[in-house]
Amino acid sequence: MYPQQIHQYVRQFFIENNCPILRENEQFINVQLTIDMDKKIMNRPFYWKYVESTGGEPNPAQLTLITDKNRLTESIAGEVVHYGSPRLNQLFKVTRELGSFVQMYERAGSETGAQTILTPWVGVNYKITYSSDRTKEVLYSLGINLINGMIIKDFQESIGELNLGSAISPNTFHLPYIITPLRALERLDSVIENLIQQDDHTWAEEAKERLRKDLLVLEYFYREIEEADRPECYRIEKNAIEEQYKTKIKIDIINGGLFYLKSN
């Protein structure tokens, strides 16, 4: 997952959860948390218990996240987030808890009397985890047009700057979808499977080679004992080594939604 993808995800997360963005550039983002979001992610239960028991004025925290430390040119105090970092995993978890599927409408322009037509899209953010003794994670954001079936990558990034709301604007109507959202998800799942198949899987071959070398070392220490006579600890250690290097691919849906967007 590239820094710009992380930044876009973090930015959209806070926008969707009504946390105002106070300051940002492409390398960091500073947001004002709501009371609810502070309680969810800042781990301050005693503070909130005190405020609520005394009737004090709540003061939710501001949070600064550095999304591209290598390109940061300013002296910014904040948390560095990257794929696999505790803070980003926490945002993924909160997203799932809040509900991973949304329905949003692009807000219409202000032209008096102008009628706006919105087209339905399904957008899904996937996390692909390649794991053995090492782990690699990749994020894909896909969108599919429910009228003509067109599929685009980087969907989250494409809607990041749009003015979206949970209610449709006046003098606006949306086209009924032809492709059902369930069928759309099936198509996007197929795209993800194809992307995985086309990916570079040398990581798996490299894991098998490391497995082979570790097993050779194990065999070396028991070389003078017939396999049938080897102690239980040999089999336990061998199973542990094989489990350590077992290659697995996991697909997770982080979140998704039905989006009604203006046609370009």
Tab-separated table of C-alpha atoms in Angstrom:
chain	number	residue	atom	x	y	z
A	1	MET	CA	0.000	0.000	0.000
A	2	TYR	CA	1.603	3.250	-1.152
A	3	PRO	CA	1.786	6.374	1.049
A	4	GLN	CA	-0.688	8.229	-1.178
A	5	GLN	CA	-3.185	5.376	-0.802
A	6	ILE	CA	-2.770	5.461	2.964
A	7	HIS	CA	-3.248	9.223	2.992
A	8	GLN	CA	-6.383	8.992	0.885
A	9	TYR	CA	-7.844	6.263	3.073
A	10	VAL	CA	-7.092	8.153	6.306
A	11	ARG	CA	-8.474	11.380	4.877
A	12	GLN	CA	-11.705	9.740	3.720
A	13	PHE	CA	-12.075	7.922	7.045
A	14	PHE	CA	-12.114	11.172	9.012
A	15	ILE	CA	-14.327	12.978	6.506
A	16	GLU	CA	-16.906	10.178	6.644
A	17	ASN	CA	-16.826	10.302	10.449
A	18	ASN	CA	-17.356	14.095	10.609
A	19	CYS	CA	-13.879	14.926	11.919
A	20	PRO	CA	-12.826	18.316	10.456
A	21	ILE	CA	-9.481	18.445	8.690
A	22	LEU	CA	-7.532	21.335	10.210
A	23	ARG	CA	-4.375	21.139	8.118
A	24	GLU	CA	-2.850	18.758	5.620
A	25	ASN	CA	-0.580	18.257	2.660
A	26	GLU	CA	0.374	15.088	0.803
A	27	GLN	CA	2.603	13.897	3.663
A	28	PHE	CA	0.477	14.470	6.778
A	29	ILE	CA	-3.018	15.223	7.978
A	30	ASN	CA	-4.165	17.018	11.140
A	31	VAL	CA	-7.770	16.480	12.234
A	32	GLN	CA	-10.070	17.513	15.040
A	33	LEU	CA	-11.704	14.409	16.477
A	34	THR	CA	-15.329	14.321	17.497
A	35	ILE	CA	-16.176	13.171	21.006
A	36	ASP	CA	-17.317	9.817	19.668
A	37	MET	CA	-14.163	9.291	17.602
A	38	ASP	CA	-11.915	10.347	20.492
A	39	LYS	CA	-13.564	7.664	22.622
A	40	LYS	CA	-13.082	5.072	19.893
A	41	ILE	CA	-9.419	5.606	19.033
A	42	MET	CA	-7.581	7.696	21.649
A	43	ASN	CA	-7.701	5.273	24.599
A	44	ARG	CA	-8.704	7.882	27.217
A	45	PRO	CA	-11.429	6.077	29.220
A	46	PHE	CA	-10.501	7.716	32.536
A	47	TYR	CA	-10.598	11.205	30.998
A	48	TRP	CA	-14.055	10.660	29.543
A	49	LYS	CA	-15.316	9.034	32.754
A	50	TYR	CA	-14.133	12.096	34.692
A	51	VAL	CA	-15.710	14.579	32.236
A	52	GLU	CA	-19.020	12.750	32.213
A	53	SER	CA	-19.135	12.317	36.001
A	54	THR	CA	-18.294	15.965	36.732
A	55	GLY	CA	-20.204	17.549	33.872
A	56	GLY	CA	-17.005	19.170	32.620
A	57	GLU	CA	-16.512	20.699	29.182
A	58	PRO	CA	-15.431	17.930	26.804
A	59	ASN	CA	-12.221	18.556	24.893
A	60	PRO	CA	-11.774	15.927	22.189
A	61	ALA	CA	-8.219	15.554	20.937
A	62	GLN	CA	-6.606	16.679	17.731
A	63	LEU	CA	-4.650	14.014	15.884
A	64	THR	CA	-1.786	14.400	13.431
A	65	LEU	CA	-0.876	11.431	11.252
A	66	ILE	CA	2.241	11.402	9.058
A	67	THR	CA	1.463	9.342	5.969
A	68	ASP	CA	4.731	9.787	4.028
A	69	LYS	CA	7.655	10.287	6.402
A	70	ASN	CA	10.291	10.044	3.652
A	71	ARG	CA	8.899	13.035	1.737
A	72	LEU	CA	7.964	15.158	4.737
A	73	THR	CA	9.668	18.559	4.475
A	74	GLU	CA	8.160	20.252	7.542
A	75	SER	CA	8.985	19.587	11.179
A	76	ILE	CA	5.714	17.966	12.197
A	77	ALA	CA	4.997	16.198	15.471
A	78	GLY	CA	2.684	13.292	14.824
A	79	GLU	CA	2.234	9.562	14.490
A	80	VAL	CA	3.807	7.858	11.498
A	81	VAL	CA	1.311	5.523	9.837
A	82	HIS	CA	2.153	2.856	7.299
A	83	TYR	CA	0.605	-0.365	6.163
A	84	GLY	CA	0.579	-2.702	9.147
A	85	SER	CA	1.049	0.081	11.719
A	86	PRO	CA	-1.129	-0.165	14.852
A	87	ARG	CA	-2.933	3.121	14.168
A	88	LEU	CA	-3.917	2.201	10.599
A	89	ASN	CA	-5.056	-1.247	11.716
A	90	GLN	CA	-7.119	0.503	14.379
A	91	LEU	CA	-8.843	2.659	11.747
A	92	PHE	CA	-9.582	-0.484	9.719
A	93	LYS	CA	-11.113	-2.056	12.833
A	94	VAL	CA	-13.253	1.005	13.613
A	95	THR	CA	-14.453	1.078	10.015
A	96	ARG	CA	-15.648	-2.506	10.311
A	97	GLU	CA	-17.321	-1.780	13.663
A	98	LEU	CA	-19.147	1.275	12.327
A	99	GLY	CA	-20.493	-0.657	9.376
A	100	SER	CA	-18.541	-1.458	6.282
A	101	PHE	CA	-21.221	-0.604	3.728
A	102	VAL	CA	-22.452	2.941	3.086
A	103	GLN	CA	-24.759	4.629	0.602
A	104	MET	CA	-23.661	8.070	-0.546
A	105	TYR	CA	-24.831	10.650	-3.067
A	106	GLU	CA	-22.745	13.252	-4.865
A	107	ARG	CA	-24.145	16.673	-4.055
A	108	ALA	CA	-25.642	18.580	-6.981
A	109	GLY	CA	-24.459	21.976	-8.194
A	110	SER	CA	-26.191	25.170	-7.171
A	111	GLU	CA	-27.597	26.095	-10.575
A	112	THR	CA	-31.222	27.143	-10.081
A	113	GLY	CA	-33.602	24.784	-11.787
A	114	ALA	CA	-30.833	22.564	-13.130
A	115	GLN	CA	-31.623	18.892	-12.798
A	116	THR	CA	-28.814	16.469	-11.962
A	117	ILE	CA	-28.724	12.790	-12.841
A	118	LEU	CA	-26.604	10.461	-10.749
A	119	THR	CA	-25.218	7.103	-11.864
A	120	PRO	CA	-24.934	4.196	-9.393
A	121	TRP	CA	-21.535	2.663	-8.586
A	122	VAL	CA	-20.405	0.016	-6.147
A	123	GLY	CA	-16.993	0.707	-4.624
A	124	VAL	CA	-15.031	-1.788	-2.527
A	125	ASN	CA	-11.690	-1.541	-0.718
A	126	TYR	CA	-9.894	-4.875	-0.525
A	127	LYS	CA	-6.891	-5.877	1.555
A	128	ILE	CA	-4.799	-8.742	0.181
A	129	THR	CA	-2.403	-10.401	2.614
A	130	TYR	CA	0.409	-12.627	1.331
A	131	SER	CA	1.942	-14.445	4.282
A	132	SER	CA	4.513	-17.067	5.135
A	133	ASP	CA	7.315	-16.337	7.604
A	134	ARG	CA	7.032	-12.829	6.184
A	135	THR	CA	3.930	-10.792	5.413
A	136	LYS	CA	3.084	-8.486	2.541
A	137	GLU	CA	-0.187	-6.541	2.387
A	138	VAL	CA	-1.661	-4.770	-0.639
A	139	LEU	CA	-4.725	-2.547	-0.874
A	140	TYR	CA	-6.929	-2.430	-3.953
A	141	SER	CA	-9.830	-0.021	-4.380
A	142	LEU	CA	-12.209	-1.021	-7.168
A	143	GLY	CA	-15.394	0.538	-8.482
A	144	ILE	CA	-17.984	-0.808	-10.901
A	145	ASN	CA	-20.597	1.204	-12.798
A	146	LEU	CA	-23.970	-0.486	-12.226
A	147	ILE	CA	-25.316	0.721	-15.572
A	148	ASN	CA	-22.644	-0.365	-18.047
A	149	GLY	CA	-20.406	-2.637	-15.956
A	150	MET	CA	-17.242	-0.541	-16.389
A	151	ILE	CA	-14.677	-1.306	-13.679
A	152	ILE	CA	-12.023	1.162	-12.539
A	153	LYS	CA	-9.096	0.877	-10.152
A	154	ASP	CA	-8.226	3.448	-7.463
A	155	PHE	CA	-11.929	4.136	-6.957
A	156	GLN	CA	-11.438	5.531	-3.444
A	157	GLU	CA	-8.932	8.037	-4.766
A	158	SER	CA	-11.256	9.054	-7.603
A	159	ILE	CA	-14.073	10.019	-5.203
A	160	GLY	CA	-11.856	11.468	-2.485
A	161	GLU	CA	-12.367	15.078	-3.557
A	162	LEU	CA	-16.077	14.765	-4.366
A	163	ASN	CA	-18.745	16.396	-2.222
A	164	LEU	CA	-20.677	13.377	-0.962
A	165	GLY	CA	-23.577	13.152	1.463
A	166	SER	CA	-25.857	10.512	2.924
A	167	ALA	CA	-28.993	12.183	1.469
A	168	ILE	CA	-29.775	13.024	-2.131
A	169	SER	CA	-29.789	16.726	-3.070
A	170	PRO	CA	-32.964	18.527	-4.152
A	171	ASN	CA	-33.771	18.520	-7.849
A	172	THR	CA	-31.594	15.414	-8.271
A	173	PHE	CA	-32.534	11.892	-9.167
A	174	HIS	CA	-30.530	8.737	-9.650
A	175	LEU	CA	-30.737	6.123	-12.345
A	176	PRO	CA	-31.911	2.668	-11.239
A	177	TYR	CA	-29.109	0.148	-11.456
A	178	ILE	CA	-29.138	-2.552	-14.095
A	179	ILE	CA	-26.431	-4.674	-12.467
A	180	THR	CA	-27.432	-5.607	-8.918
A	181	PRO	CA	-24.954	-4.770	-6.129
A	182	LEU	CA	-24.616	-8.482	-5.309
A	183	ARG	CA	-23.696	-9.288	-8.905
A	184	ALA	CA	-21.330	-6.308	-8.903
A	185	LEU	CA	-19.532	-7.704	-5.860
A	186	GLU	CA	-19.128	-11.035	-7.627
A	187	ARG	CA	-17.526	-9.278	-10.599
A	188	LEU	CA	-15.168	-7.297	-8.366
A	189	ASP	CA	-14.203	-10.459	-6.502
A	190	SER	CA	-13.298	-12.016	-9.853
A	191	VAL	CA	-11.138	-9.000	-10.693
A	192	ILE	CA	-9.322	-9.349	-7.371
A	193	GLU	CA	-8.702	-13.040	-8.002
A	194	ASN	CA	-7.260	-12.220	-11.436
A	195	LEU	CA	-5.035	-9.519	-9.959
A	196	ILE	CA	-3.704	-12.041	-7.454
A	197	GLN	CA	-3.033	-14.577	-10.199
A	198	GLN	CA	-1.151	-11.971	-12.246
A	199	ASP	CA	0.883	-10.767	-9.283
A	200	ASP	CA	4.543	-11.660	-8.757
A	201	HIS	CA	4.607	-14.776	-6.575
A	202	THR	CA	8.340	-15.140	-6.193
A	203	TRP	CA	7.687	-14.513	-2.470
A	204	ALA	CA	6.161	-18.002	-2.264
A	205	GLU	CA	9.107	-19.620	-4.050
A	206	GLU	CA	11.508	-17.765	-1.770
A	207	ALA	CA	9.588	-19.005	1.274
A	208	LYS	CA	9.830	-22.583	-0.009
A	209	GLU	CA	13.583	-22.160	-0.419
A	210	ARG	CA	13.941	-20.875	3.154
A	211	LEU	CA	11.833	-23.837	4.299
A	212	ARG	CA	14.100	-26.243	2.447
A	213	LYS	CA	17.238	-24.763	4.046
A	214	ASP	CA	15.794	-24.841	7.563
A	215	LEU	CA	14.710	-28.454	7.114
A	216	LEU	CA	18.212	-29.346	5.922
A	217	VAL	CA	19.637	-27.846	9.110
A	218	LEU	CA	17.159	-29.839	11.197
A	219	GLU	CA	17.988	-33.029	9.341
A	220	TYR	CA	21.688	-32.391	9.891
A	221	PHE	CA	21.303	-32.523	13.674
A	222	TYR	CA	19.402	-35.830	13.491
A	223	ARG	CA	21.375	-37.338	10.612
A	224	GLU	CA	22.711	-40.222	12.684
A	225	ILE	CA	19.264	-41.331	13.869
A	226	GLU	CA	16.893	-43.307	11.687
A	227	GLU	CA	13.738	-41.320	11.002
A	228	ALA	CA	11.514	-43.921	12.676
A	229	ASP	CA	13.620	-43.689	15.834
A	230	ARG	CA	13.815	-39.919	16.088
A	231	PRO	CA	12.324	-38.346	19.254
A	232	GLU	CA	9.018	-36.518	19.439
A	233	CYS	CA	10.823	-33.173	19.677
A	234	TYR	CA	12.103	-33.731	16.119
A	235	ARG	CA	8.571	-34.058	14.743
A	236	ILE	CA	7.356	-31.069	16.774
A	237	GLU	CA	10.182	-28.896	15.477
A	238	LYS	CA	9.672	-30.087	11.891
A	239	ASN	CA	5.953	-29.326	12.040
A	240	ALA	CA	6.691	-25.884	13.499
A	241	ILE	CA	9.122	-25.096	10.669
A	242	GLU	CA	6.644	-26.242	8.012
A	243	GLU	CA	3.870	-24.181	9.616
A	244	GLN	CA	6.136	-21.125	9.818
A	245	TYR	CA	6.819	-21.155	6.078
A	246	LYS	CA	3.344	-22.191	4.925
A	247	THR	CA	2.219	-19.774	2.212
A	248	LYS	CA	-1.239	-18.242	2.513
A	249	ILE	CA	-3.233	-15.603	0.635
A	250	LYS	CA	-6.088	-13.882	2.449
A	251	ILE	CA	-8.639	-11.486	0.957
A	252	ASP	CA	-10.441	-9.047	3.277
A	253	ILE	CA	-13.039	-6.436	2.399
A	254	ILE	CA	-12.210	-3.355	4.463
A	255	ASN	CA	-15.310	-1.433	3.482
A	256	GLY	CA	-17.491	-0.596	0.532
A	257	GLY	CA	-20.578	1.227	-0.547
A	258	LEU	CA	-23.154	2.191	-3.103
A	259	PHE	CA	-22.274	5.580	-4.584
A	260	TYR	CA	-24.487	7.715	-6.813
A	261	LEU	CA	-22.199	9.961	-8.836
A	262	LYS	CA	-22.482	12.554	-11.567
A	263	SER	CA	-21.472	11.431	-15.032
A	264	ASN	CA	-18.305	13.111	-16.293
